[in-house]
Coordinates of N, CA and C in Angstrom, one line a residue:
Chain A
N166 N 105.4 107.3 95.9 CA 104.8 105.9 96.2 C 104.0 105.5 94.9
A167 N 104.8 104.7 94.2 CA 104.2 104.2 92.9 C 102.7 103.5 93.2
G168 N 102.1 103.5 92.2 CA 100.6 102.7 92.3 C 101.0 101.3 92.3
V169 N 99.8 100.5 92.1 CA 99.9 99.0 91.8 C 100.5 98.8 90.3
M170 N 101.5 98.0 90.2 CA 102.4 97.9 88.9 C 101.9 96.6 88.5
Q171 N 101.4 96.5 87.2 CA 101.1 95.0 86.6 C 102.0 94.9 85.3
N172 N 102.7 93.9 85.2 CA 103.4 93.6 83.9 C 103.2 92.1 83.5
P173 N 103.2 91.7 82.4 CA 103.2 93.0 81.1 C 101.8 93.5 81.0
R174 N 101.9 94.7 80.3 CA 100.5 95.3 79.8 C 99.7 94.6 78.8
H175 N 100.4 93.9 78.0 CA 100.0 93.0 76.9 C 100.6 91.8 76.9
L176 N 100.1 90.7 76.7 CA 100.7 89.2 76.6 C 99.8 88.6 75.5
V177 N 100.6 88.0 74.7 CA 100.1 87.2 73.5 C 100.8 85.9 73.8
R178 N 99.9 84.8 73.7 CA 100.4 83.4 74.0 C 99.6 82.6 72.8
R179 N 100.3 81.5 72.5 CA 99.7 80.5 71.8 C 99.0 79.5 72.7
R180 N 98.0 78.8 71.9 CA 97.3 77.8 72.8 C 98.2 76.8 73.4
G181 N 98.1 76.4 74.5 CA 99.0 75.4 75.0 C 100.3 75.9 75.9
Q182 N 100.5 77.3 75.8 CA 101.7 77.9 76.3 C 101.3 78.4 77.8
E183 N 102.2 78.8 78.5 CA 101.9 79.2 79.8 C 101.9 80.8 79.9
A184 N 101.2 81.3 80.6 CA 101.1 82.9 80.9 C 101.3 83.2 82.3
R185 N 102.2 84.0 82.5 CA 102.7 84.6 83.9 C 102.3 86.0 83.9
L186 N 101.5 86.3 85.1 CA 101.0 87.7 85.0 C 101.7 88.3 86.3
R187 N 102.2 89.5 86.5 CA 102.8 90.0 87.6 C 102.2 91.0 88.2
C188 N 102.2 91.1 89.6 CA 101.6 92.3 90.3 C 102.3 92.7 91.2
S189 N 102.9 94.2 91.3 CA 103.5 94.5 92.4 C 102.5 95.4 93.3
P190 N 102.1 95.1 94.4 CA 101.1 96.0 95.1 C 102.0 97.4 95.7
M191 N 101.0 98.3 95.9 CA 101.5 99.6 96.5 C 102.4 99.2 97.7
K192 N 103.2 100.1 97.8 CA 104.1 99.9 99.1 C 103.4 100.1 100.3
G193 N 103.6 99.0 101.2 CA 103.0 98.8 102.4 C 101.6 98.0 102.5
H194 N 101.2 97.8 101.2 CA 100.1 96.8 101.0 C 100.4 95.3 100.9
S195 N 99.9 94.5 101.8 CA 100.1 93.2 102.0 C 98.8 92.3 101.5
H196 N 97.8 92.9 101.1 CA 96.7 92.3 100.6 C 96.4 92.4 99.0
V197 N 96.5 91.4 98.2 CA 96.4 91.4 96.9 C 95.2 90.7 96.3
Y198 N 94.4 91.2 95.4 CA 93.4 90.7 94.9 C 93.5 90.5 93.3
W199 N 93.1 89.5 92.6 CA 93.1 89.2 91.4 C 91.7 89.2 90.8
Y200 N 91.5 90.0 89.8 CA 90.1 89.9 89.1 C 90.3 89.7 87.6
R201 N 89.2 89.1 87.0 CA 89.3 88.8 85.4 C 88.2 89.5 84.8
Q202 N 88.4 90.2 83.8 CA 87.4 90.9 82.8 C 87.5 90.2 81.6
L203 N 86.2 89.4 81.3 CA 86.1 88.7 79.9 C 85.6 89.8 79.0
P204 N 85.9 89.7 77.8 CA 85.2 90.6 76.6 C 83.8 90.9 76.9
E205 N 83.4 92.1 77.1 CA 82.1 92.4 77.1 C 81.5 91.9 78.3
E206 N 82.1 91.5 79.3 CA 81.6 91.0 80.7 C 82.1 91.9 81.8
G207 N 81.5 91.9 82.9 CA 82.1 92.7 84.2 C 83.2 91.9 84.8
L208 N 83.7 92.6 85.7 CA 84.9 92.0 86.3 C 84.4 90.9 87.4
K209 N 85.3 89.9 87.5 CA 84.9 88.8 88.4 C 86.1 88.5 89.3
F210 N 85.8 88.1 90.5 CA 86.9 87.9 91.4 C 87.5 86.8 91.1
M211 N 88.8 86.7 91.3 CA 89.4 85.2 91.2 C 90.0 84.9 92.4
V212 N 90.8 85.7 93.3 CA 91.7 84.9 94.2 C 92.3 86.1 95.2
Y213 N 92.4 85.9 96.4 CA 92.8 86.8 97.3 C 93.9 86.2 98.1
L214 N 95.0 87.0 98.2 CA 96.3 86.5 99.0 C 96.8 87.7 99.8
Q215 N 97.4 87.1 100.9 CA 98.2 87.9 101.6 C 99.6 87.2 101.6
K216 N 100.5 87.8 102.0 CA 101.9 87.6 102.1 C 102.0 85.9 102.3
E217 N 102.4 85.1 101.2 CA 102.6 83.7 101.5 C 101.4 83.1 101.6
N218 N 100.3 83.5 101.7 CA 98.9 82.7 101.9 C 98.0 83.1 100.9
I219 N 97.2 82.0 100.6 CA 96.1 82.1 99.8 C 94.9 82.2 100.8
I220 N 94.1 83.3 100.7 CA 93.1 83.5 101.7 C 91.8 82.9 101.3
D221 N 91.6 83.4 99.9 CA 90.2 83.1 99.4 C 90.5 82.7 97.8
E222 N 90.3 81.4 97.2 CA 90.5 81.2 95.8 C 89.3 80.8 95.2
S223 N 88.1 81.1 95.6 CA 86.8 80.5 95.4 C 86.4 81.0 93.9
G224 N 87.1 82.0 93.4 CA 86.8 82.5 92.0 C 87.8 81.9 90.9
M225 N 88.9 80.9 91.4 CA 89.8 80.5 90.4 C 89.2 79.3 89.8
P226 N 89.5 79.2 88.4 CA 88.9 78.0 87.8 C 89.8 76.7 88.4
K227 N 89.3 75.6 88.6 CA 89.6 74.4 89.3 C 91.1 74.0 88.6
E228 N 91.3 74.1 87.4 CA 92.4 73.7 86.8 C 93.1 74.7 85.9
R229 N 94.6 74.6 85.8 CA 95.4 75.6 85.0 C 95.7 76.5 85.5
F230 N 95.0 77.3 86.6 CA 95.2 78.5 87.1 C 95.8 78.3 88.6
S231 N 96.8 79.2 88.8 CA 97.2 79.1 90.3 C 97.8 80.6 90.4
A232 N 97.9 80.8 91.8 CA 98.5 82.2 92.1 C 99.2 82.2 93.2
E233 N 100.2 83.2 93.6 CA 101.1 83.0 94.6 C 101.5 84.4 95.1
F234 N 101.9 84.7 96.3 CA 102.4 85.9 96.6 C 103.5 85.8 97.7
P235 N 104.6 85.6 97.2 CA 105.7 85.1 98.0 C 106.2 86.3 99.1
K236 N 107.2 85.9 100.0 CA 107.5 87.0 101.0 C 108.2 88.0 100.3
E237 N 109.0 87.7 99.3 CA 109.6 88.8 98.4 C 109.2 88.7 97.0
G238 N 109.0 89.8 96.5 CA 108.6 89.9 95.0 C 107.2 90.0 94.9
P239 N 106.9 90.0 93.5 CA 105.6 90.4 93.2 C 104.6 89.2 93.4
S240 N 103.3 89.5 93.4 CA 102.3 88.4 93.1 C 102.2 87.8 91.8
I241 N 102.2 86.5 91.6 CA 102.1 86.0 90.1 C 100.9 85.4 90.0
L242 N 100.1 85.5 88.9 CA 99.0 84.7 88.4 C 99.5 83.7 87.5
R243 N 99.5 82.5 87.3 CA 100.0 81.7 86.5 C 98.9 80.7 85.7
I244 N 98.8 80.9 84.5 CA 97.8 80.1 83.6 C 98.7 79.1 82.9
Q245 N 98.6 77.9 83.1 CA 99.1 76.8 82.2 C 98.2 76.5 80.9
Q246 N 98.9 76.0 80.0 CA 98.3 75.5 78.9 C 96.9 76.2 78.4
V247 N 97.2 77.6 78.2 CA 96.4 78.5 77.9 C 95.5 78.2 76.8
V248 N 94.1 78.5 76.8 CA 93.1 78.3 75.7 C 92.5 79.5 75.3
R249 N 91.9 79.5 74.2 CA 91.2 80.9 73.6 C 90.4 81.6 74.7
G250 N 89.8 80.7 75.5 CA 88.8 81.5 76.5 C 89.4 82.1 77.5
D251 N 90.8 82.0 77.7 CA 91.5 82.6 78.7 C 91.7 84.2 78.3
S252 N 91.4 84.4 77.1 CA 91.8 85.9 76.6 C 90.9 86.8 77.5
A253 N 91.6 87.7 78.0 CA 90.8 88.6 79.0 C 91.7 89.7 79.4
A254 N 91.1 90.6 80.1 CA 92.0 91.6 80.9 C 92.0 91.0 82.4
Y255 N 93.3 90.9 83.0 CA 93.5 90.6 84.2 C 94.0 91.7 85.1
F256 N 93.1 92.1 86.3 CA 93.4 93.1 87.0 C 93.8 92.7 88.4
C257 N 94.9 93.4 88.9 CA 95.2 93.3 90.3 C 95.0 94.6 91.1
A258 N 94.4 94.1 92.3 CA 94.2 95.5 93.2 C 95.0 95.1 94.4
S259 N 95.4 96.0 95.1 CA 95.9 95.9 96.6 C 95.3 96.9 97.8
S260 N 95.3 96.4 98.8 CA 95.0 97.2 100.0 C 95.7 97.0 101.3
P261 N 95.8 97.9 101.9 CA 96.6 97.8 103.4 C 96.0 96.9 104.3
Y262 N 94.7 96.8 104.3 CA 93.9 96.0 105.0 C 92.9 95.1 104.3
R263 N 92.2 94.1 105.0 CA 91.2 93.4 104.3 C 90.3 94.3 103.6
Q264 N 89.6 93.6 102.6 CA 89.0 94.5 101.6 C 87.7 95.3 102.2
P265 N 86.9 94.6 103.0 CA 85.8 95.4 103.5 C 86.1 96.9 104.0
N266 N 85.4 97.8 103.7 CA 85.7 99.3 104.3 C 87.1 99.6 103.9
T267 N 87.7 99.2 102.9 CA 89.1 99.7 102.5 C 88.9 100.2 101.0
E268 N 89.5 101.0 100.8 CA 89.6 101.5 99.3 C 90.6 100.5 98.5
A269 N 90.2 100.2 97.4 CA 91.1 99.3 96.7 C 91.8 100.0 95.5
F270 N 93.1 99.8 95.6 CA 93.9 100.4 94.4 C 94.2 99.4 93.2
F271 N 93.7 99.7 92.1 CA 94.0 98.7 91.0 C 95.0 98.9 90.2
G272 N 95.6 98.2 89.6 CA 96.7 98.2 88.5 C 96.1 98.6 87.3
Q273 N 97.0 98.7 86.3 CA 96.5 98.9 84.7 C 95.9 97.7 84.1
G274 N 96.2 96.6 84.6 CA 95.7 95.3 84.0 C 96.9 94.8 83.0
T275 N 96.6 93.4 82.8 CA 97.3 92.8 81.8 C 96.3 92.2 80.8
R276 N 96.4 92.6 79.5 CA 95.6 92.2 78.4 C 96.2 90.9 77.9
L277 N 95.6 89.8 78.2 CA 96.0 88.5 77.7 C 95.2 88.2 76.3
T278 N 96.0 87.7 75.4 CA 95.4 87.3 74.0 C 95.9 86.0 73.6
V279 N 95.0 84.9 73.6 CA 95.5 83.7 73.2 C 95.1 83.3 71.7
V280 N 96.2 83.1 71.0 CA 96.1 82.8 69.5 C 96.1 81.3 69.1
Chain B
K16 N 69.7 86.4 88.3 CA 69.9 87.9 88.5 C 71.3 88.1 89.2
N17 N 71.8 89.3 88.7 CA 73.1 89.6 89.3 C 72.8 90.2 90.6
E18 N 73.8 90.0 91.6 CA 73.7 90.7 92.8 C 73.9 92.1 92.8
V19 N 74.7 92.8 91.8 CA 74.7 94.2 91.6 C 74.1 94.4 90.1
E20 N 73.3 95.3 90.2 CA 72.7 95.7 88.8 C 73.0 97.2 88.6
Q21 N 73.3 97.6 87.5 CA 73.6 99.0 87.2 C 72.7 99.4 86.0
S22 N 72.1 100.6 85.9 CA 71.6 101.3 84.7 C 71.8 102.8 84.8
P23 N 71.7 103.2 83.5 CA 71.6 102.5 82.3 C 72.9 101.5 81.8
Q24 N 72.8 100.8 81.0 CA 74.0 100.2 80.5 C 74.8 101.1 79.6
N25 N 74.3 101.9 78.8 CA 74.8 102.8 77.9 C 74.2 104.3 78.1
L26 N 74.9 105.4 78.0 CA 74.5 106.6 78.4 C 75.3 107.6 77.5
T27 N 74.6 108.5 76.7 CA 75.1 109.5 76.0 C 74.7 110.7 76.4
A28 N 75.6 111.9 76.4 CA 75.2 113.2 76.9 C 75.9 114.3 76.0
Q29 N 75.4 115.4 76.2 CA 76.0 116.5 75.5 C 76.8 117.2 76.7
E30 N 77.9 117.7 76.1 CA 78.7 118.4 77.2 C 78.2 119.3 78.1
G31 N 78.1 119.3 79.4 CA 77.5 120.3 80.3 C 76.2 119.8 80.8
E32 N 75.8 118.5 80.4 CA 74.7 117.9 81.0 C 75.0 117.3 82.4
F33 N 73.8 117.1 83.2 CA 73.9 116.5 84.4 C 73.7 115.1 84.3
I34 N 74.5 114.2 84.9 CA 74.4 112.9 84.6 C 74.2 111.8 85.8
T35 N 73.4 110.9 85.8 CA 73.2 110.1 86.8 C 73.1 108.7 86.4
I36 N 74.1 107.9 87.2 CA 74.2 106.4 86.8 C 73.6 105.7 88.2
N37 N 72.8 104.5 88.2 CA 72.3 104.0 89.2 C 72.8 102.6 89.5
C38 N 72.9 102.3 90.7 CA 73.3 100.9 91.1 C 72.3 100.5 92.3
S39 N 71.9 99.1 92.0 CA 71.1 98.4 93.1 C 71.8 97.1 93.3
Y40 N 71.7 96.7 94.6 CA 72.3 95.6 94.9 C 71.4 94.7 95.8
S41 N 71.7 93.3 95.9 CA 70.6 92.5 96.8 C 71.2 91.9 97.9
V42 N 72.5 92.1 98.0 CA 73.2 91.5 99.3 C 73.5 92.5 100.3
G43 N 73.7 92.0 101.5 CA 74.2 93.0 102.6 C 75.7 93.4 102.4
I44 N 75.9 94.8 102.6 CA 77.2 95.0 102.3 C 77.9 95.9 103.3
S45 N 79.2 95.7 103.2 CA 80.1 96.6 104.3 C 80.3 98.1 103.6
A46 N 80.5 97.9 102.3 CA 80.9 99.3 101.5 C 80.4 98.9 100.1
L47 N 80.3 100.2 99.6 CA 80.0 100.3 98.0 C 81.1 101.2 97.3
H48 N 81.5 100.6 96.3 CA 82.6 101.6 95.4 C 82.1 101.9 94.1
W49 N 82.4 103.2 93.6 CA 82.5 103.6 92.4 C 83.7 103.6 91.7
L50 N 83.9 102.9 90.6 CA 85.2 102.9 89.7 C 84.8 103.5 88.4
Q51 N 86.0 103.8 87.9 CA 86.1 104.5 86.4 C 87.1 103.5 85.6
Q52 N 86.6 103.2 84.5 CA 87.6 102.4 83.6 C 87.6 103.2 82.3
H53 N 88.6 103.9 81.7 CA 88.7 104.5 80.5 C 89.1 103.3 79.3
P54 N 88.8 103.4 78.0 CA 88.9 102.1 77.2 C 90.3 101.8 77.1
G55 N 90.6 100.6 77.4 CA 92.0 99.9 77.3 C 92.7 100.5 78.5
G56 N 92.2 100.9 79.5 CA 93.0 101.5 80.4 C 92.8 100.8 81.9
G57 N 93.3 101.2 82.9 CA 93.3 100.6 84.3 C 92.1 101.2 84.8
I58 N 91.8 100.7 86.1 CA 90.5 101.0 87.0 C 90.9 102.0 88.0
V59 N 90.2 103.0 88.1 CA 90.5 104.0 89.0 C 89.3 104.1 90.2
S60 N 89.7 104.0 91.5 CA 88.7 104.1 92.4 C 88.1 105.7 92.6
L61 N 86.8 105.8 92.3 CA 86.3 107.1 92.7 C 85.8 107.5 94.1
F62 N 85.0 106.5 94.3 CA 84.6 106.7 95.9 C 84.5 105.3 96.5
M63 N 84.4 105.3 97.8 CA 84.1 104.1 98.6 C 83.2 104.8 99.7
L64 N 82.0 104.1 99.9 CA 81.0 104.7 100.9 C 80.0 103.6 101.5
S65 N 79.8 104.1 102.7 CA 79.0 103.0 103.4 C 77.5 103.7 103.8
S66 N 77.7 105.0 103.7 CA 76.2 105.7 104.2 C 76.5 107.1 103.7
G67 N 75.4 107.7 103.4 CA 75.4 109.1 103.2 C 75.6 109.6 101.6
K68 N 76.6 110.5 101.5 CA 76.9 111.1 100.4 C 78.5 111.5 100.6
K69 N 79.0 111.4 99.4 CA 80.5 112.0 99.2 C 80.6 112.8 97.9
K70 N 81.4 113.7 98.0 CA 81.5 114.6 96.7 C 83.2 114.8 96.6
H71 N 83.5 114.8 95.2 CA 84.7 115.1 94.8 C 84.7 115.7 93.5
G72 N 85.1 117.1 93.5 CA 85.0 117.9 92.3 C 83.5 117.8 91.7
R73 N 83.5 117.5 90.6 CA 82.1 117.5 89.9 C 81.2 116.0 90.1
L74 N 81.9 115.2 90.8 CA 81.4 113.8 91.0 C 80.7 113.8 92.5
I75 N 79.5 113.3 92.4 CA 78.7 113.2 93.7 C 78.3 111.7 93.9
A76 N 78.4 111.0 95.0 CA 78.0 109.6 95.1 C 77.2 109.7 96.4
T77 N 76.0 108.9 96.2 CA 75.0 108.8 97.4 C 74.7 107.1 97.6
I78 N 74.2 107.1 98.7 CA 73.8 105.7 99.1 C 72.8 105.7 100.0
N79 N 71.7 104.8 99.7 CA 70.6 104.5 100.7 C 70.7 103.0 101.0
I80 N 71.1 102.8 102.1 CA 71.4 101.5 102.7 C 70.0 100.7 102.9
Q81 N 69.2 101.2 103.2 CA 67.7 100.6 103.4 C 67.0 100.3 102.2
E82 N 67.4 101.2 101.1 CA 66.9 100.7 99.8 C 67.7 100.0 99.0
K83 N 68.9 99.9 99.5 CA 69.9 99.1 98.7 C 70.1 99.8 97.3
H84 N 70.6 100.9 97.3 CA 70.6 101.7 96.1 C 71.7 102.9 96.2
S85 N 72.5 103.0 95.1 CA 73.4 104.1 95.2 C 73.3 104.7 93.8
S86 N 73.6 106.0 93.7 CA 73.6 106.8 92.5 C 75.1 107.5 92.5
L87 N 75.5 107.7 91.2 CA 76.7 108.5 91.0 C 76.4 109.6 90.0
H88 N 76.4 110.7 90.3 CA 76.1 112.1 89.7 C 77.4 112.6 89.2
I89 N 77.1 113.1 87.8 CA 78.3 113.8 87.5 C 77.7 115.1 87.0
T90 N 78.3 116.3 87.6 CA 77.5 117.6 87.3 C 78.6 118.2 86.0
A91 N 77.9 119.1 85.2 CA 78.5 119.7 84.1 C 79.4 119.0 83.4
S92 N 78.9 117.9 82.7 CA 79.8 116.6 82.1 C 80.7 117.4 81.1
H93 N 81.8 116.5 80.9 CA 82.8 117.0 80.0 C 83.2 115.6 78.9
P94 N 83.5 115.9 77.7 CA 84.0 114.7 77.1 C 85.0 113.9 77.7
R95 N 85.7 114.3 78.6 CA 86.9 113.5 79.4 C 86.3 112.7 80.3
D96 N 85.0 112.8 80.6 CA 84.3 111.9 81.5 C 83.8 110.6 80.9
S97 N 84.0 110.6 79.6 CA 83.6 109.5 78.8 C 84.5 108.2 79.4
A98 N 83.9 107.2 79.8 CA 84.4 105.9 80.3 C 83.5 105.0 80.8
V99 N 83.8 104.0 81.3 CA 82.9 102.9 81.9 C 82.9 103.3 83.4
Y100 N 81.8 103.4 84.0 CA 81.5 103.5 85.4 C 81.1 102.2 86.0
I101 N 81.7 101.7 86.9 CA 81.4 100.4 87.6 C 81.1 100.5 89.1
C102 N 80.1 100.0 89.4 CA 79.6 99.9 90.9 C 80.0 98.6 91.3
A103 N 80.6 98.6 92.7 CA 81.1 97.1 93.2 C 80.8 97.4 94.6
V104 N 80.4 96.0 95.2 CA 80.1 96.1 96.6 C 81.1 95.1 97.4
S105 N 81.3 95.5 98.5 CA 81.9 94.5 99.5 C 80.8 93.9 100.4
A106 N 80.5 92.5 99.9 CA 79.5 91.9 100.7 C 80.0 91.5 102.3
H107 N 79.0 91.5 103.1 CA 79.2 91.1 104.4 C 79.9 89.8 104.4
N108 N 80.9 89.6 105.3 CA 81.5 88.4 105.7 C 82.3 87.8 104.2
T109 N 82.6 88.7 103.6 CA 83.6 88.2 102.6 C 84.7 89.3 102.2
D110 N 85.7 88.8 101.5 CA 86.7 89.8 101.1 C 86.9 90.3 99.8
K111 N 85.9 89.8 99.1 CA 86.0 90.1 97.6 C 84.7 91.2 97.3
L112 N 85.1 91.8 96.1 CA 84.1 92.8 95.4 C 83.3 92.0 94.5
I113 N 82.1 92.5 94.5 CA 81.2 91.8 93.5 C 80.8 93.0 92.6
F114 N 80.9 93.0 91.4 CA 81.0 94.1 90.4 C 79.5 94.1 89.6
G115 N 79.0 95.3 89.3 CA 78.0 95.5 88.2 C 78.8 95.5 86.9
T116 N 78.1 95.4 85.8 CA 78.4 95.2 84.6 C 79.0 96.5 83.9
G117 N 78.7 97.7 84.7 CA 79.1 99.0 84.3 C 78.3 99.7 83.3
T118 N 78.5 100.9 83.3 CA 77.6 101.9 82.5 C 78.6 102.5 81.6
R119 N 78.5 102.4 80.3 CA 79.3 103.1 79.3 C 78.9 104.4 79.0
L120 N 79.5 105.3 79.4 CA 79.0 106.9 79.3 C 79.9 107.5 78.2
Q121 N 79.4 108.2 77.3 CA 79.9 109.0 76.3 C 79.5 110.3 76.2
V122 N 80.3 111.3 76.4 CA 79.9 112.8 76.5 C 80.4 113.5 75.1
F123 N 79.5 114.1 74.3 CA 79.9 114.7 73.2 C 80.1 116.2 73.4
P124 N 81.0 116.6 72.7 CA 81.1 118.3 72.7 C 80.2 118.9 72.1

């Protein structure tokens, strides 16, 4: 049973390009969470999704950021028109149930660098 | 003030020393998590606890719900324990984790 898989591990984008980050949850997990870790800062919640539904996107910036978790395939975090401030590590976590009282399994993260 | 505070921010130790990392939180919680992050690496869940104490190898985690405080102890520390240790809480009525800023531990041989 493979763990949470994120790809790519490293992504370099020029300002104005789009970044697509992928997260395949553990087998049997239908709950996905995206977190962002800015340089020298702690992790911050971005969005919580179940299959085909966004449950909580209170941590997502209002513009340029979107997330989906389709019926088939990985969850995607999409950042349009990237800016230098988007440079960060983006982590995905999955769980078989809703987060409270459930261990979260994290991926290796995608390190986005905007040049 | 952050909802989850950790101390110390940085910690150095000699191999073999007993280490304690503290976490205080100000919100009502369903559970508290201790996580480990190696430089440039992913995040590994060490413990999830909502009361009492848990032990896994040389690691021990305790929580006091009344005092809103948790500690992570490492016995007989080793250089491979060098990492950032992160405390996170599942607050009541929310699905997201709230994280502390982490404690950077370096264990020297």
